Every structure is written in structure tokens, then in C-alpha cells.
Short mmCIF file of C-alpha atoms and ligand atoms in Angstrom, two decimals:
data_model
loop_
_atom_site.label_atom_id
_atom_site.label_comp_id
_atom_site.label_asym_id
_atom_site.label_seq_id
_atom_site.Cartn_x
_atom_site.Cartn_y
_atom_site.Cartn_z
CA UNK Z 1 86.94 122.00 97.20
CA UNK Z 2 84.43 119.62 95.45
CA UNK Z 3 82.73 116.81 97.02
CA UNK Z 4 80.86 114.29 94.49
CA UNK Z 5 79.17 111.82 95.26
CA UNK Z 6 78.29 108.74 93.08
CA UNK Z 7 75.38 106.88 93.52
CA UNK Z 8 74.05 104.02 91.97
CA UNK Z 9 72.95 100.15 92.34
CA UNK Z 10 75.64 97.66 93.15
CA UNK Z 11 76.88 96.92 89.50
CA UNK Z 12 76.22 100.61 88.31
CA UNK Z 13 80.51 101.23 87.35
CA UNK Z 14 80.47 103.58 90.23
CA UNK Z 15 84.33 102.21 91.09
CA UNK Z 16 85.62 101.68 87.51
CA UNK Z 17 84.42 105.53 87.10
CA UNK Z 18 85.67 107.26 90.43
CA UNK Z 19 89.58 106.13 89.03
CA UNK Z 20 88.88 107.54 85.89
CA UNK Z 21 87.69 111.10 88.12
CA UNK Z 22 90.67 110.74 90.25
CA UNK Z 23 92.81 111.21 87.50
CA UNK Z 24 91.34 114.36 85.84
CA UNK Z 25 90.13 115.91 88.41
CA UNK Z 26 93.02 114.95 91.33
CA UNK Z 27 90.48 114.31 93.90
CA UNK Z 28 90.73 111.23 97.06
CA UNK Z 29 88.36 108.66 96.76
CA UNK Z 30 86.45 106.93 99.41
CA UNK Z 31 84.63 103.59 98.53
CA UNK Z 32 82.75 102.66 102.01
CA UNK Z 33 83.27 99.25 100.40
CA UNK Z 34 86.31 99.69 99.63
CA UNK Z 35 86.74 100.50 103.94
CA UNK Z 36 84.99 97.97 105.22
CA UNK Z 37 86.72 94.84 103.11
CA UNK Z 38 90.15 95.85 104.32
CA UNK Z 39 89.14 95.40 107.89
CA UNK Z 40 87.48 92.85 106.87
CA UNK Z 41 90.91 91.32 105.45
CA UNK Z 42 92.73 92.50 108.65
CA UNK Z 43 90.27 91.08 110.64
CA UNK Z 44 89.34 93.06 113.07
CA UNK Z 45 86.83 94.06 115.44
CA UNK Z 46 84.46 96.31 112.78
CA UNK Z 47 86.09 93.61 109.92
CA UNK Z 48 83.87 90.57 111.80
CA UNK Z 49 81.03 92.91 112.66
CA UNK Z 50 81.49 94.11 108.99
CA UNK Z 51 81.25 90.56 107.51
CA UNK Z 52 78.31 89.54 108.91
CA UNK Z 53 76.17 92.80 107.15
CA UNK Z 54 78.07 91.88 103.96
CA UNK Z 55 78.05 88.58 103.41
CA UNK Z 56 74.21 88.74 103.50
CA UNK Z 57 73.50 91.70 101.41
CA UNK Z 58 72.67 93.45 104.01
CA UNK Z 59 73.96 96.95 104.96
CA UNK Z 60 75.98 97.71 108.06
CA UNK Z 61 74.76 99.88 110.66
CA UNK Z 62 74.69 103.79 110.50
CA UNK Z 63 76.52 104.62 112.97
CA UNK Z 64 78.97 102.02 112.53
CA UNK Z 65 79.98 103.03 108.64
CA UNK Z 66 79.19 107.57 109.48
CA UNK Z 67 82.11 106.58 112.00
CA UNK Z 68 84.52 105.25 109.92
CA UNK Z 69 84.09 107.68 107.04
CA UNK Z 70 84.03 110.22 109.27
CA UNK Z 71 87.38 109.14 110.39
CA UNK Z 72 89.22 108.17 107.50
CA UNK Z 73 87.99 111.42 105.95
CA UNK Z 74 89.44 113.59 108.69
CA UNK Z 75 92.65 111.95 108.28
CA UNK Z 76 93.41 112.85 104.24
CA UNK Z 77 91.19 116.29 104.01
CA UNK Z 78 94.36 118.16 104.83
CA UNK Z 79 95.59 118.25 101.18
CA UNK Z 80 92.63 116.84 99.43
CA UNK Z 81 91.27 119.24 96.37
CA UNK Z 82 88.07 117.64 97.36
CA UNK Z 83 85.85 113.78 97.75
CA UNK Z 84 84.76 111.54 95.00
CA UNK Z 85 81.94 109.29 97.90
CA UNK Z 86 81.54 106.15 95.93
CA UNK Z 87 79.10 104.02 97.97
CA UNK Z 88 77.78 106.34 101.34
CA UNK Z 89 75.73 108.02 101.81
CA UNK Z 90 73.37 104.50 101.12
CA UNK Z 91 70.89 105.80 103.41
CA UNK Z 92 69.15 109.14 103.82
CA UNK Z 93 69.94 109.06 107.78
CA UNK Z 94 73.58 109.05 106.28
CA UNK Z 95 73.02 111.70 103.97
CA UNK Z 96 71.62 113.61 106.74
CA UNK Z 97 74.55 112.88 108.78
CA UNK Z 98 77.33 113.69 106.56
CA UNK Z 99 75.42 117.15 106.11
CA UNK Z 100 76.22 117.70 109.28
CA UNK Z 101 79.76 116.42 109.46
CA UNK Z 102 80.78 118.44 106.37
CA UNK Z 103 78.90 121.88 107.73
CA UNK Z 104 80.63 121.02 111.06
CA UNK Z 105 83.86 120.66 108.64
CA UNK Z 106 82.83 124.06 107.14
CA UNK Z 107 82.57 121.87 104.45
CA UNK Z 108 79.63 120.60 101.69
CA UNK Z 109 78.78 118.34 99.11
CA UNK Z 110 78.76 119.47 95.82
CA UNK Z 111 76.56 117.34 93.71
CA UNK Z 112 75.33 113.70 93.39
CA UNK Z 113 75.38 111.89 90.05
CA UNK Z 114 73.40 108.83 89.69
CA UNK Z 115 74.69 106.35 87.29
CA UNK Z 116 71.61 104.05 86.21
CA UNK Z 117 71.63 100.81 84.86
CA UNK Z 118 68.87 98.70 84.13
CA UNK Z 119 68.47 95.59 86.76
CA UNK Z 120 68.86 92.80 84.63
CA UNK Z 121 72.01 94.38 83.30
CA UNK Z 122 73.71 95.08 86.93
CA UNK Z 123 72.84 91.16 87.84
CA UNK Z 124 74.51 90.50 84.37
CA UNK Z 125 77.76 92.09 85.66
CA UNK Z 126 78.22 91.17 89.13
CA UNK Z 127 77.47 88.12 88.48
CA UNK Z 128 80.18 88.23 85.58
CA UNK Z 129 82.70 90.21 88.58
CA UNK Z 130 81.70 87.37 90.80
CA UNK Z 131 83.60 84.63 88.78
CA UNK Z 132 87.18 87.08 89.28
CA UNK Z 133 86.17 89.36 92.59
CA UNK Z 134 86.49 86.48 95.69
CA UNK Z 135 83.66 88.62 96.75
CA UNK Z 136 81.45 87.01 98.79
CA UNK Z 137 78.81 89.21 97.89
CA UNK Z 138 79.07 88.75 93.94
CA UNK Z 139 76.62 85.44 94.13
CA UNK Z 140 72.84 85.59 92.90
CA UNK Z 141 71.27 85.37 96.27
CA UNK Z 142 72.64 88.00 97.45
CA UNK Z 143 73.09 90.33 94.51
CA UNK Z 144 69.45 89.83 94.40
CA UNK Z 145 68.97 91.06 98.34
CA UNK Z 146 71.42 94.12 97.35
CA UNK Z 147 69.30 95.03 94.52
CA UNK Z 148 66.15 95.22 97.16
CA UNK Z 149 67.98 97.31 99.24
CA UNK Z 150 69.10 99.52 97.02
CA UNK Z 151 65.16 100.46 96.08
CA UNK Z 152 63.74 100.48 99.63
CA UNK Z 153 66.95 102.02 101.37
CA UNK Z 154 69.14 103.87 98.74
CA UNK Z 155 67.18 104.91 96.22
CA UNK Z 156 65.06 107.84 98.36
CA UNK Z 157 68.67 109.21 99.07
CA UNK Z 158 68.14 110.41 94.99
CA UNK Z 159 65.42 111.94 96.35
CA UNK Z 160 67.14 113.73 99.23
CA UNK Z 161 69.60 115.67 96.63
CA UNK Z 162 66.68 116.12 94.65
CA UNK Z 163 64.91 118.56 97.29
CA UNK Z 164 68.51 120.62 97.20
CA UNK Z 165 68.94 121.19 93.90
CA UNK Z 166 72.55 118.94 93.94
CA UNK Z 167 71.08 116.01 91.98
CA UNK Z 168 72.06 114.26 88.42
CA UNK Z 169 71.70 111.39 86.91
CA UNK Z 170 72.94 109.33 83.81
CA UNK Z 171 72.40 106.56 81.68
CA UNK Z 172 75.84 104.33 82.85
CA UNK Z 173 74.98 101.76 79.79
CA UNK Z 174 77.51 102.20 77.26
CA UNK Z 175 81.51 102.38 76.91
CA UNK Z 176 83.32 102.65 80.24
CA UNK Z 177 84.71 106.15 78.32
CA UNK Z 178 81.31 106.80 77.04
CA UNK Z 179 79.99 107.10 80.29
CA UNK Z 180 83.26 108.92 81.47
CA UNK Z 181 82.72 111.40 79.19
CA UNK Z 182 78.42 111.63 80.35
CA UNK Z 183 79.78 112.13 83.92
CA UNK Z 184 82.76 115.05 82.67
CA UNK Z 185 80.32 116.57 80.59
CA UNK Z 186 78.22 117.87 84.34
CA UNK Z 187 81.36 117.86 86.35
CA UNK Z 188 82.62 120.74 83.59
CA UNK Z 189 79.82 122.59 83.95
CA UNK Z 190 79.34 122.72 87.96
CA UNK Z 191 82.37 124.17 88.15
CA UNK Z 192 81.84 126.56 85.76
CA UNK Z 193 78.70 127.59 87.40
P1 LIG N 201 80.11 98.06 97.35
O1 LIG N 201 81.36 97.60 97.55
O2 LIG N 201 79.75 99.36 98.01
O3 LIG N 201 79.45 97.24 96.68
O4 LIG N 201 79.98 97.59 99.46
C1 LIG N 201 79.84 96.66 99.62
C2 LIG N 201 78.59 96.21 101.00
O5 LIG N 201 79.78 97.17 102.09
C3 LIG N 201 77.14 96.68 100.44
O6 LIG N 201 76.41 95.83 100.00
C4 LIG N 201 77.37 96.93 102.38
O7 LIG N 201 76.83 95.62 102.97
C5 LIG N 201 78.75 97.38 102.96
N1 LIG N 201 78.03 99.06 102.99
C6 LIG N 201 79.47 99.44 101.88
N2 LIG N 201 79.17 100.94 102.12
C7 LIG N 201 78.12 101.14 102.85
C8 LIG N 201 77.47 102.25 103.41
N3 LIG N 201 77.61 103.56 103.21
N4 LIG N 201 76.20 101.96 104.20
C9 LIG N 201 75.50 100.93 104.92
N5 LIG N 201 76.75 99.75 103.96
C10 LIG N 201 77.72 99.57 103.30
#
């Protein structure tokens, strides 16, 4: 299986690139943000709790998101050629839990791709998205909080995969197709190893 993590700060284009990758490599897209937003929409107990973190720009607790993700993976795994994980893991604790869970399922993470975009550009993109997304977390104060949390809690996840020799970085500036090309080069090279 080809299990790829797309990592990068909020607004780096993970969701957009995931959609393109799913088509090209017939993978299943798993976005923890989407999973949480659908819980919020259905007003489930988990959704109400998740919203209290998300709307403030905080991460939801590790145990909560790990449980949601693994439940979803176990319902999808049978016919999946592999996964694109978008927005997970976001802490080193989540990365460790993911490693363990995949090992238990006789599976493994293939590699992580870090989509790098400078902060000023991220803020511009997220504010623009906020004009139409209806997301409670796409406003300036929450965006700043999310970027700060990315630096302190999520960026160390990159080091975790570097230490495992499973880290790639690409420049996330440019046209969507151009960025997709950069990601595809990495995936194709890894698949031919
Ligand atoms: P996203 O759509 O990936 O930007 O996620 C939106 C929000 O959902 C994040 O700002 C977090 O509050 C929450 N979230 C998504 N994925 C995770 C995760 N892996 N760990 C903790 N919180 C998450």
C-alpha cells in the first residue's frame, strides 16, 4: 500500500492537492478536518466537543482524533490501494500512535510530503477562503492562532519523519498544477525505488 502523509501549515494546499492525488494514484483521501466538520454538521456529541476546540483555533485532543481516524481507516481499508492522510498527524503523539496502529494492521506509512508556504501567503489565502468557506476558524485571529500552533506542535512531526528517513519537502508556491507536478515527481520516484 502507498500511504502518504500530506503535511504543511493551514492554507498550504493540502486539500486541493489531495483531491488531485486521489485521482492519479487511486488512493483514499482521509482529511481529519473534514471528518470533524461532518461531526459538527451532524451535531453529534463528538462534533459539539470538537467545535469548542476548532472555533478557537486549537487542536482537538490526541485521543479523540486518533479514535476517529482509526475507526474510519478500519472501515475503508479493505478495498483501498492506500491512503492520503491530510491534516493527520498534527502532533508527535499522533505520529507515534499512527505508527503503532499501522504496525498492528501490518501496514506502514510510506513517507510524508511537507508543502512549504511562507506565512504571509498563508494568511492571504486563508482570509480569501474565509470569504466563502463559512468555516468558523477562517478569520484573522483564529488563523494566527492556528499558524502558531502549527509551529509549536505540528512542525516537530516533520522531524519525526526525517529521523525515519521518510521526509520530503516541496515548494508550495505557484500554480496548482505546478505544485501537483512537484508532488508527483516525489511519489513516482518513491514508487520506483
Ligand atoms: P483542517 O481542515 O485540517 O485545517 O482542520 C481544521 C481544524 O480541525 C484544525 O484547526 C483542528 O482544530 C482540527 N483538527 C484537524 N485535524 C486534527 C488533528 N490531526 N489533530 C487535532 N486537531 C485536528
